[in-house]
Coordinates of C-alpha atoms in Angstrom, one line a residue:
X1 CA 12.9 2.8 -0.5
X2 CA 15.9 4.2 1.8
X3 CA 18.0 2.1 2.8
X4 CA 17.7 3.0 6.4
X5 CA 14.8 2.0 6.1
X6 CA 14.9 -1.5 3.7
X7 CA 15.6 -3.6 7.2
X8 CA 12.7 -2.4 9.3
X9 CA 10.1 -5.2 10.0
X10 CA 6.4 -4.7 8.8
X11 CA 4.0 -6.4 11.8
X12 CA 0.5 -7.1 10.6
X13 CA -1.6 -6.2 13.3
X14 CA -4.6 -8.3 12.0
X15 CA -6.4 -7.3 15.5
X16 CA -6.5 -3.8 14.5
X17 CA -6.7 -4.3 10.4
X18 CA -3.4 -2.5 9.7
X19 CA 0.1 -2.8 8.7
X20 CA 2.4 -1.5 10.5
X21 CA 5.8 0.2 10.5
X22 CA 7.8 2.1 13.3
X23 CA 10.3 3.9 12.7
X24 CA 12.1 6.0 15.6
X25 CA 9.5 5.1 17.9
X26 CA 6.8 6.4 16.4
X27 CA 4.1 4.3 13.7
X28 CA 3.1 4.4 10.6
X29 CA 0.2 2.5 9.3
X30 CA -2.0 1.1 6.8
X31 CA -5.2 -0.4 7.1
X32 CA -6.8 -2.7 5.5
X33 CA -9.9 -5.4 4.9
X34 CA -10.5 -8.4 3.1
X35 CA -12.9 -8.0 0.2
X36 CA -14.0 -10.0 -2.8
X37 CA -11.1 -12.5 -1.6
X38 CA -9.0 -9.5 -2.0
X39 CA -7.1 -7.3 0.6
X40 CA -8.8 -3.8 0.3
X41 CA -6.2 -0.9 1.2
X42 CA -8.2 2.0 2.7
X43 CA -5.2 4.5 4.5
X44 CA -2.1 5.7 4.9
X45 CA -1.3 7.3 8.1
X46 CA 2.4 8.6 8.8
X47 CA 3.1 10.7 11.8
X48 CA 4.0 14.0 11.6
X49 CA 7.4 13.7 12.7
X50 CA 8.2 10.9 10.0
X51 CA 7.0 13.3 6.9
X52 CA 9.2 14.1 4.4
X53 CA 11.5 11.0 4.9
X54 CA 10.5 8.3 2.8
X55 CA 8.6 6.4 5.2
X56 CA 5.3 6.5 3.3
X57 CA 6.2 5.0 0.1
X58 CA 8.4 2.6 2.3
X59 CA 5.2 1.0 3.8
X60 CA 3.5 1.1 0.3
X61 CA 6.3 -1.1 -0.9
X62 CA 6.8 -3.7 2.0
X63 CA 2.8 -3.8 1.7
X64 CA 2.9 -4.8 -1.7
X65 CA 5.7 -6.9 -1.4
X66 CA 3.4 -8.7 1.5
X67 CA 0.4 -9.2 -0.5
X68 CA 2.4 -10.7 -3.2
X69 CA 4.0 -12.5 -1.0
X70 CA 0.8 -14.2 0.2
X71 CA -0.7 -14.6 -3.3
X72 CA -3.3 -11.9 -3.1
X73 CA -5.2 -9.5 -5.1
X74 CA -4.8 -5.5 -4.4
X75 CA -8.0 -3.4 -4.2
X76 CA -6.5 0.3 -4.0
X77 CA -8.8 2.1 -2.0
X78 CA -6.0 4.5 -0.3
X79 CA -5.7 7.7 -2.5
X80 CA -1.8 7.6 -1.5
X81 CA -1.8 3.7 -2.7
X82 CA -3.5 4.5 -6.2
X83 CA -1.1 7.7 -6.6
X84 CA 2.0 5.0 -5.9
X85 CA 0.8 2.7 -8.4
X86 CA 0.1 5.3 -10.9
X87 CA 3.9 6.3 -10.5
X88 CA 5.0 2.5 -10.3
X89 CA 3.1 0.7 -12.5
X90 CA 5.3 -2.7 -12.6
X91 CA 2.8 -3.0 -9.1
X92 CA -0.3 -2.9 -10.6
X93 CA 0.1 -6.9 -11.6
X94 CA -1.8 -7.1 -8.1
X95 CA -4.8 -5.0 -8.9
X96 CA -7.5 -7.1 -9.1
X97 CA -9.0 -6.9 -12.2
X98 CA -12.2 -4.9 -11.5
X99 CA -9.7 -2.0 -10.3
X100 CA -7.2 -2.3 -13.4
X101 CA -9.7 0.9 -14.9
X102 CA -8.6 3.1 -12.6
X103 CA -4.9 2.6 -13.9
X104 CA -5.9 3.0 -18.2
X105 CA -5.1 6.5 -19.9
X106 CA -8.3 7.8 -20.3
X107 CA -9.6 8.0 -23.9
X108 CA -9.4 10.8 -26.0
X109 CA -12.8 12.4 -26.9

């Protein structure tokens, strides 16, 4: 993550089922659910004027880093979420189990 970016808070807005993160005054977001005692990720939203600067995976990472935190399974639901932990699979240790599939090479036929 950029640095500018390591000391920005994350707010759970539990009222609204998303993480937050704003950054110049604008949000970025992730919502989520509880399922299977799990917390289900279901989308990404950046604005706009935030693309292209790192702010996406930033709120992947302090999301992951917030799950683990509170002891918790990861269903991946978010296409962007799935596509992270493809690239960074040191966080798939929080997929729950029935989602692990998604992260196996496939087999050769």
């Amino acid at each position: 993550m950029k640095p500018e970016l390591q000391g920005l808070p994350l707010t759970d807005n539990s009222g609204s089922h998303r993480f937050e993160l704003i950054v110049n005054h604008a949000t970025a977001f992730m919502e989520y659910g509880e399922r299977e005692g799990a917390i289900a990720l279901f989308h990404t939203e950046v604005p706009a004027q935030l693309e292209g600067q790192g702010v996406g995976t930033a709120i992947v990472e302090k999301v992951l880093a917030e799950i683990e935190r509170r002891q918790r399974q990861l269903i991946p639901l978010c296409p962007f979420v799935t596509s992270y932990l493809k690239r960074h699979p040191e966080w798939q240790r929080l997929v729950a189990p029935a989602y692990l599939r998604w992260f196996q090479p496939k087999e050769q036929e």
